[in-house]
mmCIF file of C-alpha atoms (C1' of nucleotides) in Angstrom:
data_model
loop_
_atom_site.group_PDB
_atom_site.id
_atom_site.type_symbol
_atom_site.label_atom_id
_atom_site.label_comp_id
_atom_site.label_asym_id
_atom_site.label_seq_id
_atom_site.Cartn_x
_atom_site.Cartn_y
_atom_site.Cartn_z
ATOM 1 C CA UNK T 1 -114.276 -47.039 23.086
ATOM 2 C CA UNK T 2 -113.010 -45.378 26.211
ATOM 3 C CA UNK T 3 -109.377 -44.814 26.844
ATOM 4 C CA UNK T 4 -109.085 -47.146 29.777
ATOM 5 C CA UNK T 5 -106.032 -45.625 31.352
ATOM 6 C CA UNK T 6 -107.953 -42.409 31.725
ATOM 7 C CA UNK T 7 -110.268 -43.854 34.302
ATOM 8 C CA UNK T 8 -109.413 -42.736 37.770
ATOM 9 C CA UNK T 9 -111.046 -42.025 41.056
ATOM 10 C CA UNK T 10 -110.675 -40.254 44.373
ATOM 11 C CA UNK T 11 -110.332 -42.723 47.221
ATOM 12 C CA UNK T 12 -111.377 -42.304 50.802
ATOM 13 C CA UNK T 13 -110.334 -45.125 53.075
ATOM 14 C CA UNK T 14 -109.929 -45.892 56.758
ATOM 15 C CA UNK T 15 -111.127 -48.139 59.526
ATOM 16 C CA UNK T 16 -114.762 -48.791 60.223
ATOM 17 C CA UNK T 17 -116.625 -46.135 62.209
ATOM 18 C CA UNK T 18 -114.210 -43.242 61.598
ATOM 19 C CA UNK T 19 -116.857 -41.475 59.578
ATOM 20 C CA UNK T 20 -115.819 -42.098 55.983
ATOM 21 C CA UNK T 21 -119.353 -42.434 54.685
ATOM 22 C CA UNK T 22 -120.614 -39.176 56.098
ATOM 23 C CA UNK T 23 -117.659 -37.275 54.698
ATOM 24 C CA UNK T 24 -117.990 -38.883 51.284
ATOM 25 C CA UNK T 25 -121.684 -38.122 51.207
ATOM 26 C CA UNK T 26 -121.028 -34.533 52.134
ATOM 27 C CA UNK T 27 -118.485 -34.119 49.342
ATOM 28 C CA UNK T 28 -120.722 -35.857 46.830
ATOM 29 C CA UNK T 29 -123.502 -33.415 47.603
ATOM 30 C CA UNK T 30 -121.220 -30.410 47.328
ATOM 31 C CA UNK T 31 -119.503 -31.432 44.116
ATOM 32 C CA UNK T 32 -122.124 -33.598 42.457
ATOM 33 C CA UNK T 33 -120.060 -36.745 42.546
ATOM 34 C CA UNK T 34 -121.084 -40.380 42.402
ATOM 35 C CA UNK T 35 -120.108 -42.648 45.231
ATOM 36 C CA UNK T 36 -118.783 -46.138 44.685
ATOM 37 C CA UNK T 37 -118.742 -48.123 47.882
ATOM 38 C CA UNK T 38 -115.847 -50.549 48.244
ATOM 39 C CA UNK T 39 -117.278 -52.512 51.094
ATOM 40 C CA UNK T 40 -117.725 -56.257 51.082
ATOM 41 C CA UNK T 41 -120.892 -56.147 53.176
ATOM 42 C CA UNK T 42 -122.798 -53.183 51.781
ATOM 43 C CA UNK T 43 -123.362 -55.190 48.625
ATOM 44 C CA UNK T 44 -126.008 -57.364 50.282
ATOM 45 C CA UNK T 45 -129.646 -56.416 50.000
ATOM 46 C CA UNK T 46 -131.530 -56.492 53.253
ATOM 47 C CA UNK T 47 -128.449 -56.185 55.411
ATOM 48 C CA UNK T 48 -128.778 -52.549 56.302
ATOM 49 C CA UNK T 49 -128.641 -51.728 59.978
ATOM 50 C CA UNK T 50 -125.725 -53.985 60.826
ATOM 51 C CA UNK T 51 -123.639 -52.792 57.911
ATOM 52 C CA UNK T 52 -124.337 -49.111 58.581
ATOM 53 C CA UNK T 53 -125.668 -48.705 55.073
ATOM 54 C CA UNK T 54 -126.463 -45.195 53.858
ATOM 55 C CA UNK T 55 -130.083 -44.271 54.502
ATOM 56 C CA UNK T 56 -132.748 -44.185 51.805
ATOM 57 C CA UNK T 57 -132.668 -40.415 51.909
ATOM 58 C CA UNK T 58 -128.926 -40.396 51.385
ATOM 59 C CA UNK T 59 -129.193 -42.838 48.533
ATOM 60 C CA UNK T 60 -131.843 -40.679 46.952
ATOM 61 C CA UNK T 61 -129.694 -37.575 47.188
ATOM 62 C CA UNK T 62 -126.490 -39.021 45.762
ATOM 63 C CA UNK T 63 -125.890 -41.697 43.183
ATOM 64 C CA UNK T 64 -124.529 -44.665 45.056
ATOM 65 C CA UNK T 65 -122.962 -47.763 43.551
ATOM 66 C CA UNK T 66 -121.764 -50.961 45.123
ATOM 67 C CA UNK T 67 -124.736 -51.131 47.439
ATOM 68 C CA UNK T 68 -127.515 -53.739 47.387
ATOM 69 C CA UNK T 69 -126.119 -55.505 44.398
ATOM 70 C CA UNK T 70 -126.796 -59.106 45.425
ATOM 71 C CA UNK T 71 -129.252 -60.882 47.731
ATOM 72 C CA UNK T 72 -127.758 -62.076 50.999
ATOM 73 C CA UNK T 73 -127.983 -65.745 50.107
ATOM 74 C CA UNK T 74 -125.546 -65.271 47.247
ATOM 75 C CA UNK T 75 -121.810 -65.487 47.720
ATOM 76 C CA UNK T 76 -119.616 -62.732 46.461
ATOM 77 C CA UNK T 77 -115.934 -62.281 45.713
ATOM 78 C CA UNK T 78 -113.260 -59.684 45.007
ATOM 79 C CA UNK T 79 -113.299 -60.682 41.388
ATOM 80 C CA UNK T 80 -117.019 -59.999 41.127
ATOM 81 C CA UNK T 81 -116.518 -56.677 42.811
ATOM 82 C CA UNK T 82 -113.641 -55.647 40.619
ATOM 83 C CA UNK T 83 -115.585 -56.472 37.465
ATOM 84 C CA UNK T 84 -118.661 -54.662 38.671
ATOM 85 C CA UNK T 85 -116.729 -51.650 39.907
ATOM 86 C CA UNK T 86 -114.762 -51.246 36.727
ATOM 87 C CA UNK T 87 -117.962 -51.169 34.706
ATOM 88 C CA UNK T 88 -119.451 -48.622 37.041
ATOM 89 C CA UNK T 89 -116.423 -46.377 36.901
ATOM 90 C CA UNK T 90 -116.298 -46.643 33.139
ATOM 91 C CA UNK T 91 -119.930 -45.611 32.968
ATOM 92 C CA UNK T 92 -119.422 -42.674 35.296
ATOM 93 C CA UNK T 93 -116.368 -41.618 33.360
ATOM 94 C CA UNK T 94 -118.215 -41.755 30.077
ATOM 95 C CA UNK T 95 -120.847 -39.450 31.518
ATOM 96 C CA UNK T 96 -118.085 -37.006 32.279
ATOM 97 C CA UNK T 97 -118.722 -37.300 35.998
ATOM 98 C CA UNK T 98 -116.505 -37.975 38.951
ATOM 99 C CA UNK T 99 -116.519 -40.898 41.351
ATOM 100 C CA UNK T 100 -115.590 -41.018 44.956
ATOM 101 C CA UNK T 101 -114.549 -44.484 46.025
ATOM 102 C CA UNK T 102 -115.162 -44.992 49.720
ATOM 103 C CA UNK T 103 -114.679 -48.124 51.669
ATOM 104 C CA UNK T 104 -112.929 -50.165 54.249
ATOM 105 C CA UNK T 105 -112.431 -53.391 52.361
ATOM 106 C CA UNK T 106 -108.737 -53.176 51.652
ATOM 107 C CA UNK T 107 -108.627 -55.998 49.179
ATOM 108 C CA UNK T 108 -111.399 -54.468 47.093
ATOM 109 C CA UNK T 109 -109.561 -51.161 47.012
ATOM 110 C CA UNK T 110 -106.334 -52.844 46.057
ATOM 111 C CA UNK T 111 -108.039 -54.795 43.313
ATOM 112 C CA UNK T 112 -109.169 -51.509 41.766
ATOM 113 C CA UNK T 113 -105.696 -50.008 42.018
ATOM 114 C CA UNK T 114 -103.711 -52.984 40.792
ATOM 115 C CA UNK T 115 -106.195 -55.148 38.970
ATOM 116 C CA UNK T 116 -106.442 -58.836 39.692
ATOM 117 C CA UNK T 117 -104.468 -61.607 38.120
ATOM 118 C CA UNK T 118 -106.952 -63.600 36.070
ATOM 119 C CA UNK T 119 -107.493 -67.062 37.442
ATOM 120 C CA UNK T 120 -110.049 -69.746 37.960
ATOM 121 C CA UNK T 121 -113.181 -68.901 39.889
ATOM 122 C CA UNK T 122 -114.555 -70.664 42.898
ATOM 123 C CA UNK T 123 -114.965 -74.414 42.542
ATOM 124 C CA UNK T 124 -117.543 -75.334 45.180
ATOM 125 C CA UNK T 125 -117.029 -79.075 44.822
ATOM 126 C CA UNK T 126 -113.298 -78.792 45.279
ATOM 127 C CA UNK T 127 -113.663 -76.453 48.245
ATOM 128 C CA UNK T 128 -116.145 -78.784 49.890
ATOM 129 C CA UNK T 129 -113.819 -81.700 49.383
ATOM 130 C CA UNK T 130 -110.774 -79.994 50.825
ATOM 131 C CA UNK T 131 -112.700 -78.386 53.640
ATOM 132 C CA UNK T 132 -113.814 -81.838 54.554
ATOM 133 C CA UNK T 133 -110.226 -83.055 54.527
ATOM 134 C CA UNK T 134 -109.305 -80.070 56.668
ATOM 135 C CA UNK T 135 -112.016 -80.803 59.210
ATOM 136 C CA UNK T 136 -111.258 -84.471 59.496
ATOM 137 C CA UNK T 137 -107.485 -84.624 59.074
ATOM 138 C CA UNK T 138 -106.258 -81.127 59.730
ATOM 139 C CA UNK T 139 -104.083 -78.927 57.617
ATOM 140 C CA UNK T 140 -101.302 -81.453 56.996
ATOM 141 C CA UNK T 141 -102.792 -83.147 53.904
ATOM 142 C CA UNK T 142 -103.446 -79.766 52.266
ATOM 143 C CA UNK T 143 -99.843 -78.711 52.701
ATOM 144 C CA UNK T 144 -98.526 -82.059 51.497
ATOM 145 C CA UNK T 145 -100.766 -82.073 48.469
ATOM 146 C CA UNK T 146 -99.777 -78.612 47.329
ATOM 147 C CA UNK T 147 -96.107 -79.132 48.096
ATOM 148 C CA UNK T 148 -96.104 -82.225 45.923
ATOM 149 C CA UNK T 149 -98.220 -80.748 43.162
ATOM 150 C CA UNK T 150 -96.526 -77.368 42.846
ATOM 151 C CA UNK T 151 -93.605 -76.749 45.186
ATOM 152 C CA UNK T 152 -92.991 -73.309 43.693
ATOM 153 C CA UNK T 153 -96.489 -72.141 44.450
ATOM 154 C CA UNK T 154 -96.372 -73.664 47.899
ATOM 155 C CA UNK T 155 -93.179 -71.813 48.709
ATOM 156 C CA UNK T 156 -94.527 -68.566 47.317
ATOM 157 C CA UNK T 157 -97.405 -68.581 49.777
ATOM 158 C CA UNK T 158 -96.722 -65.992 52.427
ATOM 159 C CA UNK T 159 -98.664 -68.034 54.890
ATOM 160 C CA UNK T 160 -98.728 -71.771 54.383
ATOM 161 C CA UNK T 161 -100.525 -72.434 57.644
ATOM 162 C CA UNK T 162 -103.624 -70.711 56.386
ATOM 163 C CA UNK T 163 -106.153 -73.297 55.197
ATOM 164 C CA UNK T 164 -108.108 -70.748 53.206
ATOM 165 C CA UNK T 165 -105.068 -69.834 51.154
ATOM 166 C CA UNK T 166 -103.980 -73.430 50.756
ATOM 167 C CA UNK T 167 -107.353 -74.436 49.425
ATOM 168 C CA UNK T 168 -107.419 -71.483 47.060
ATOM 169 C CA UNK T 169 -103.955 -72.395 45.811
ATOM 170 C CA UNK T 170 -105.008 -75.997 45.285
ATOM 171 C CA UNK T 171 -108.053 -74.756 43.453
ATOM 172 C CA UNK T 172 -105.838 -72.746 41.148
ATOM 173 C CA UNK T 173 -103.446 -75.602 40.513
ATOM 174 C CA UNK T 174 -106.251 -78.007 39.771
ATOM 175 C CA UNK T 175 -107.831 -75.608 37.306
ATOM 176 C CA UNK T 176 -104.922 -74.206 35.383
ATOM 177 C CA UNK T 177 -102.056 -76.506 36.223
ATOM 178 C CA UNK T 178 -98.747 -75.656 37.764
ATOM 179 C CA UNK T 179 -96.512 -72.745 37.137
ATOM 180 C CA UNK T 180 -98.985 -70.037 38.017
ATOM 181 C CA UNK T 181 -97.704 -67.609 40.582
ATOM 182 C CA UNK T 182 -99.696 -66.633 43.560
ATOM 183 C CA UNK T 183 -100.155 -62.985 44.230
ATOM 184 C CA UNK T 184 -99.230 -59.883 42.339
ATOM 185 C CA UNK T 185 -97.598 -60.007 38.967
ATOM 186 C CA UNK T 186 -95.985 -57.413 36.701
ATOM 187 C CA UNK T 187 -97.871 -54.305 37.598
ATOM 188 C CA UNK T 188 -97.101 -54.312 41.242
ATOM 189 C CA UNK T 189 -96.149 -51.035 42.853
ATOM 190 C CA UNK T 190 -94.645 -50.830 46.278
ATOM 191 C CA UNK T 191 -96.871 -48.949 48.698
ATOM 192 C CA UNK T 192 -94.428 -46.057 49.070
ATOM 193 C CA UNK T 193 -94.314 -45.404 45.342
ATOM 194 C CA UNK T 194 -97.945 -46.191 44.694
ATOM 195 C CA UNK T 195 -100.694 -43.670 44.175
ATOM 196 C CA UNK T 196 -101.871 -41.708 47.178
ATOM 197 C CA UNK T 197 -105.112 -42.588 48.899
ATOM 198 C CA UNK T 198 -106.692 -40.270 51.407
ATOM 199 C CA UNK T 199 -107.576 -41.880 54.694
ATOM 200 C CA UNK T 200 -109.373 -40.936 57.862
ATOM 201 C CA UNK T 201 -107.997 -42.082 61.169
ATOM 202 C CA UNK T 202 -108.280 -41.336 64.841
ATOM 203 C CA UNK T 203 -106.758 -42.537 68.080
ATOM 204 C CA UNK T 204 -107.579 -46.068 69.206
ATOM 205 C CA UNK T 205 -109.352 -44.691 72.278
ATOM 206 C CA UNK T 206 -111.575 -42.448 70.219
ATOM 207 C CA UNK T 207 -112.229 -45.160 67.654
ATOM 208 C CA UNK T 208 -113.192 -47.609 70.386
ATOM 209 C CA UNK T 209 -115.713 -45.122 71.706
ATOM 210 C CA UNK T 210 -117.155 -44.600 68.263
ATOM 211 C CA UNK T 211 -117.364 -48.319 67.647
ATOM 212 C CA UNK T 212 -119.069 -48.941 70.938
ATOM 213 C CA UNK T 213 -121.694 -46.293 70.428
ATOM 214 C CA UNK T 214 -122.179 -47.373 66.837
ATOM 215 C CA UNK T 215 -122.883 -50.952 67.831
ATOM 216 C CA UNK T 216 -125.264 -49.860 70.566
ATOM 217 C CA UNK T 217 -127.011 -47.603 68.083
ATOM 218 C CA UNK T 218 -127.440 -50.550 65.701
ATOM 219 C CA UNK T 219 -129.260 -52.451 68.407
ATOM 220 C CA UNK T 220 -131.519 -49.458 68.988
ATOM 221 C CA UNK T 221 -132.148 -49.132 65.271
ATOM 222 C CA UNK T 222 -133.387 -52.689 65.016
ATOM 223 C CA UNK T 223 -130.459 -54.921 64.142
ATOM 224 C CA UNK T 224 -132.071 -57.840 65.915
ATOM 225 C CA UNK T 225 -135.324 -57.373 64.015
ATOM 226 C CA UNK T 226 -133.409 -57.162 60.778
ATOM 227 C CA UNK T 227 -131.679 -60.441 61.510
ATOM 228 C CA UNK T 228 -134.970 -62.039 62.484
ATOM 229 C CA UNK T 229 -136.435 -61.001 59.151
ATOM 230 C CA UNK T 230 -133.460 -62.433 57.296
ATOM 231 C CA UNK T 231 -133.882 -65.692 59.194
ATOM 232 C CA UNK T 232 -137.594 -65.800 58.484
ATOM 233 C CA UNK T 233 -137.032 -65.509 54.770
ATOM 234 C CA UNK T 234 -135.969 -69.101 54.904
ATOM 235 C CA UNK T 235 -132.856 -68.671 52.849
ATOM 236 C CA UNK T 236 -129.564 -68.950 54.634
ATOM 237 C CA UNK T 237 -127.048 -66.176 54.438
ATOM 238 C CA UNK T 238 -124.348 -67.049 51.939
ATOM 239 C CA UNK T 239 -120.914 -68.126 53.086
ATOM 240 C CA UNK T 240 -119.682 -64.605 52.508
ATOM 241 C CA UNK T 241 -122.672 -62.685 53.824
ATOM 242 C CA UNK T 242 -122.779 -64.534 57.099
ATOM 243 C CA UNK T 243 -119.333 -63.241 57.924
ATOM 244 C CA UNK T 244 -120.728 -59.800 58.552
ATOM 245 C CA UNK T 245 -119.929 -58.663 62.039
ATOM 246 C CA UNK T 246 -122.995 -58.412 64.224
ATOM 247 C CA UNK T 247 -125.210 -60.847 62.350
ATOM 248 C CA UNK T 248 -123.974 -64.063 63.903
ATOM 249 C CA UNK T 249 -124.090 -62.422 67.318
ATOM 250 C CA UNK T 250 -127.632 -61.181 66.833
ATOM 251 C CA UNK T 251 -128.775 -64.577 65.661
ATOM 252 C CA UNK T 252 -127.167 -66.195 68.711
ATOM 253 C CA UNK T 253 -129.265 -63.800 70.743
ATOM 254 C CA UNK T 254 -132.412 -64.718 68.813
ATOM 255 C CA UNK T 255 -131.688 -68.402 69.320
ATOM 256 C CA UNK T 256 -131.254 -67.878 73.032
ATOM 257 C CA UNK T 257 -127.569 -68.766 73.009
ATOM 258 C CA UNK T 258 -126.524 -65.534 74.688
ATOM 259 C CA UNK T 259 -127.837 -62.415 76.322
ATOM 260 C CA UNK T 260 -128.267 -59.102 74.598
ATOM 261 C CA UNK T 261 -125.332 -57.624 76.485
ATOM 262 C CA UNK T 262 -123.149 -60.551 75.470
ATOM 263 C CA UNK T 263 -124.118 -60.146 71.834
ATOM 264 C CA UNK T 264 -123.369 -56.451 71.967
ATOM 265 C CA UNK T 265 -120.053 -56.966 73.741
ATOM 266 C CA UNK T 266 -118.961 -59.599 71.257
ATOM 267 C CA UNK T 267 -119.929 -57.409 68.326
ATOM 268 C CA UNK T 268 -117.949 -54.498 69.722
ATOM 269 C CA UNK T 269 -114.877 -56.663 70.179
ATOM 270 C CA UNK T 270 -115.050 -58.089 66.679
ATOM 271 C CA UNK T 271 -115.504 -54.642 65.198
ATOM 272 C CA UNK T 272 -112.515 -53.349 67.134
ATOM 273 C CA UNK T 273 -110.365 -56.213 65.889
ATOM 274 C CA UNK T 274 -111.545 -55.587 62.360
ATOM 275 C CA UNK T 275 -110.668 -51.911 62.595
ATOM 276 C CA UNK T 276 -107.176 -52.853 63.715
ATOM 277 C CA UNK T 277 -106.702 -55.119 60.718
ATOM 278 C CA UNK T 278 -107.911 -52.373 58.421
ATOM 279 C CA UNK T 279 -105.401 -49.993 59.913
ATOM 280 C CA UNK T 280 -102.591 -52.489 59.375
ATOM 281 C CA UNK T 281 -103.715 -53.240 55.842
ATOM 282 C CA UNK T 282 -103.990 -49.672 54.649
ATOM 283 C CA UNK T 283 -100.744 -48.532 56.184
ATOM 284 C CA UNK T 284 -98.806 -51.513 54.877
ATOM 285 C CA UNK T 285 -100.424 -52.260 51.563
ATOM 286 C CA UNK T 286 -101.175 -48.815 50.262
ATOM 287 C CA UNK T 287 -99.810 -45.302 50.335
ATOM 288 C CA UNK T 288 -102.219 -43.350 52.495
ATOM 289 C CA UNK T 289 -102.199 -39.702 53.483
ATOM 290 C CA UNK T 290 -104.017 -39.780 56.770
ATOM 291 C CA UNK T 291 -106.268 -37.100 58.137
ATOM 292 C CA UNK T 292 -106.615 -37.240 61.881
ATOM 293 C CA UNK T 293 -110.235 -36.650 62.802
ATOM 294 C CA UNK T 294 -109.782 -36.868 66.542
ATOM 295 C CA UNK T 295 -110.133 -33.243 67.468
ATOM 296 C CA UNK T 296 -113.855 -32.764 67.132
ATOM 297 C CA UNK T 297 -113.897 -31.535 63.545
ATOM 298 C CA UNK T 298 -117.272 -31.531 61.889
ATOM 299 C CA UNK T 299 -118.026 -33.372 58.691
ATOM 300 C CA UNK T 300 -117.735 -30.297 56.479
ATOM 301 C CA UNK T 301 -114.325 -29.420 57.858
ATOM 302 C CA UNK T 302 -113.078 -32.929 57.280
ATOM 303 C CA UNK T 303 -114.574 -32.866 53.800
ATOM 304 C CA UNK T 304 -112.607 -29.719 52.995
ATOM 305 C CA UNK T 305 -109.383 -31.349 54.117
ATOM 306 C CA UNK T 306 -110.095 -34.451 52.104
ATOM 307 C CA UNK T 307 -110.746 -32.394 48.997
ATOM 308 C CA UNK T 308 -107.575 -30.440 49.579
ATOM 309 C CA UNK T 309 -105.587 -33.667 49.643
ATOM 310 C CA UNK T 310 -107.308 -34.948 46.553
ATOM 311 C CA UNK T 311 -106.327 -31.768 44.737
ATOM 312 C CA UNK T 312 -102.796 -32.023 45.980
ATOM 313 C CA UNK T 313 -102.231 -35.573 44.779
ATOM 314 C CA UNK T 314 -103.086 -37.111 41.454
ATOM 315 C CA UNK T 315 -106.340 -39.040 41.191
ATOM 316 C CA UNK T 316 -105.713 -42.758 41.458
ATOM 317 C CA UNK T 317 -105.738 -44.627 38.151
ATOM 318 C CA UNK T 318 -108.020 -47.631 38.011
ATOM 319 C CA UNK T 319 -106.667 -50.842 36.558
ATOM 320 C CA UNK T 320 -108.874 -53.044 34.501
ATOM 321 C "C1'" G Z 1 -123.559 -71.169 113.732
ATOM 322 C "C1'" G Z 2 -122.728 -76.412 111.084
ATOM 323 C "C1'" C Z 3 -120.982 -79.019 106.686
ATOM 324 C "C1'" G Z 4 -118.961 -78.946 101.801
ATOM 325 C "C1'" G Z 5 -116.544 -76.434 97.377
ATOM 326 C "C1'" G Z 6 -113.235 -72.740 95.829
ATOM 327 C "C1'" U Z 7 -109.030 -68.716 95.596
ATOM 328 C "C1'" U Z 8 -103.386 -69.908 89.395
ATOM 329 C "C1'" C Z 9 -99.857 -64.694 84.873
ATOM 330 C "C1'" G Z 10 -106.266 -58.785 82.456
ATOM 331 C "C1'" C Z 11 -110.719 -62.602 82.515
ATOM 332 C "C1'" A Z 12 -111.924 -67.811 82.320
ATOM 333 C "C1'" U Z 13 -109.587 -72.492 82.756
ATOM 334 C "C1'" A Z 14 -105.470 -76.999 83.220
ATOM 335 C "C1'" G Z 15 -102.088 -78.533 86.430
ATOM 336 C "C1'" U Z 16 -99.579 -86.948 88.720
ATOM 337 C "C1'" G Z 17 -94.260 -83.109 94.514
ATOM 338 C "C1'" G Z 18 -89.296 -81.415 89.776
ATOM 339 C "C1'" C Z 19 -93.214 -75.373 86.383
ATOM 340 C "C1'" A Z 20 -92.328 -69.488 84.436
ATOM 341 C "C1'" A Z 21 -96.659 -73.199 84.968
ATOM 342 C "C1'" U Z 22 -102.008 -75.755 80.181
ATOM 343 C "C1'" U Z 23 -105.822 -74.075 77.157
ATOM 344 C "C1'" G Z 24 -109.484 -70.468 75.568
ATOM 345 C "C1'" C Z 25 -110.728 -65.314 75.467
ATOM 346 C "C1'" G Z 26 -108.968 -60.500 75.474
ATOM 347 C "C1'" G Z 27 -104.613 -57.237 74.354
ATOM 348 C "C1'" C Z 28 -100.320 -55.934 71.119
ATOM 349 C "C1'" A Z 29 -97.808 -56.496 66.472
ATOM 350 C "C1'" G Z 30 -97.895 -58.649 61.651
ATOM 351 C "C1'" A Z 31 -99.356 -61.382 56.887
ATOM 352 C "C1'" C Z 32 -102.732 -60.902 52.836
ATOM 353 C "C1'" U Z 33 -104.970 -61.392 44.658
ATOM 354 C "C1'" G Z 34 -111.337 -64.871 43.727
ATOM 355 C "C1'" U Z 35 -114.832 -66.244 51.621
ATOM 356 C "C1'" A Z 36 -111.329 -60.216 53.066
ATOM 357 C "C1'" A Z 37 -116.469 -57.449 58.469
ATOM 358 C "C1'" A Z 38 -112.939 -63.470 56.329
ATOM 359 C "C1'" U Z 39 -108.565 -66.417 57.222
ATOM 360 C "C1'" C Z 40 -103.814 -66.969 59.226
ATOM 361 C "C1'" U Z 41 -98.896 -65.914 62.048
ATOM 362 C "C1'" G Z 42 -95.877 -64.142 66.276
ATOM 363 C "C1'" C Z 43 -95.708 -62.004 71.176
ATOM 364 C "C1'" U Z 44 -98.393 -61.348 75.858
ATOM 365 C "C1'" C Z 45 -94.886 -61.910 84.713
ATOM 366 C "C1'" C Z 46 -90.169 -58.612 85.109
ATOM 367 C "C1'" C Z 47 -85.047 -57.591 83.482
ATOM 368 C "C1'" U Z 48 -79.077 -55.307 81.224
ATOM 369 C "C1'" C Z 49 -82.891 -61.580 77.753
ATOM 370 C "C1'" U Z 50 -79.010 -67.809 73.624
ATOM 371 C "C1'" G Z 51 -79.015 -65.668 80.337
ATOM 372 C "C1'" G Z 52 -81.019 -63.954 85.027
ATOM 373 C "C1'" G Z 53 -84.977 -62.483 88.630
ATOM 374 C "C1'" U Z 54 -89.604 -62.899 90.982
ATOM 375 C "C1'" U Z 55 -94.544 -65.953 90.800
ATOM 376 C "C1'" C Z 56 -99.856 -69.719 91.659
ATOM 377 C "C1'" C Z 57 -104.740 -65.535 98.444
ATOM 378 C "C1'" U Z 58 -101.548 -64.871 103.320
ATOM 379 C "C1'" U Z 59 -98.392 -66.924 107.028
ATOM 380 C "C1'" G Z 60 -95.921 -71.008 108.956
ATOM 381 C "C1'" G Z 61 -94.556 -76.223 108.344
ATOM 382 C "C1'" U Z 62 -93.146 -81.215 105.890
ATOM 383 C "C1'" U Z 63 -89.556 -82.156 101.774
ATOM 384 C "C1'" C Z 64 -83.254 -82.341 98.279
ATOM 385 C "C1'" G Z 65 -87.467 -79.923 95.896
ATOM 386 C "C1'" A Z 66 -94.403 -77.354 97.045
ATOM 387 C "C1'" G Z 67 -99.144 -74.227 92.618
ATOM 388 C "C1'" U Z 68 -99.458 -79.297 94.116
ATOM 389 C "C1'" C Z 69 -98.924 -82.301 100.981
ATOM 390 C "C1'" C Z 70 -100.016 -80.385 106.368
ATOM 391 C "C1'" A Z 71 -101.685 -76.303 109.888
ATOM 392 C "C1'" A Z 72 -103.705 -71.581 110.874
ATOM 393 C "C1'" G Z 73 -105.838 -67.134 108.921
ATOM 394 C "C1'" A Z 74 -108.432 -64.006 105.012
ATOM 395 C "C1'" C Z 75 -111.990 -63.739 101.234
ATOM 396 C "C1'" C Z 76 -115.759 -65.992 97.869
ATOM 397 C "C1'" C Z 77 -119.679 -69.751 96.579
ATOM 398 C "C1'" G Z 78 -123.327 -73.706 97.709
ATOM 399 C "C1'" C Z 79 -126.358 -76.709 101.180
ATOM 400 C "C1'" C Z 80 -128.260 -77.191 106.264
ATOM 401 C "C1'" A Z 81 -129.464 -73.779 110.196
#
RNA sequence: GGCGGGUUCGCAUAGUGGCAAUUGCGGCAGACUGUAAAUCUGCUCCCUCUGGGUUCCUUGGUUCGAGUCCAAGACCCGCCA
């Protein structure tokens, strides 16, 4: 039996398109590390170009985890990720090896750092029912229902105008009854006192340029063909997989609903907005030491800096 | 050259004579424990900001009052030449 508290990892975080993956790969090669991706879209098989998945050559050179773990018609969740990731890290640890955890999905990262409060899983019937209520009658009935059923929980919601959260809260109440708190419990650490993550960042102008050229590159690398293939497989993308930026836009293009330039423009905008949210999340929810990669540093130089920071701060403990 | 349509706060749109002016997008900031590349919130003309100042192509007019009505001009778009 492993000593669970001993499991830890080196984190590399940051907004999309700053170059996290390349740096992580570089370090993994140098130091023979495993890479665990903490990215909610890299988990889907067959969604490669649009998610900027590591290449086959890269995946042959370094042991990657968290990639291609479910087919794209299956829905996924933080809980599933946390469970999977903990197993992976335990395995790596038992081999006496190190893991680099790279990713932009803040919630996944946080789930590894803080654990997740156990709770009921997704109840598709319940979600369908309440989504239907939402679509026909608006958000009012959801708020009223929860307020009546569990006023404490309703008040504890940081955002009671968010249908997604309301439905999740209702789902919880229906499954385990009242009195269950939403959000973090005992083990919560404030971001300032929490463990240090290393992050890559750059100026908004530079990031916008990188995003734009990245999206254009995806179109050159065959994003549209990839989406066509996914469509031709007959199975629909799962609720979670179809949220991937770029895929809805490319399928609009395939269906003749927009031009290629429109699809590209829309994809760039959505990616930019996503990067902004990531920036907000990491700076507010976690304690990040940022490395500014603006000034034309190459991957190896950035890798050295990242490793220096990892040495300087303690590795981040992983919570079960 | 003739006839018609249009010009509104970055873009697109709404606007019965009482409007700092609708909505969408974008932008900025923020929230966040089972859909998170999602979802949601606030702000988005200017200022010395529980108030004040300038706005709706331009100029002039009607009116207590004009983005809204009238006249002329500028530019754009259709159709006929």
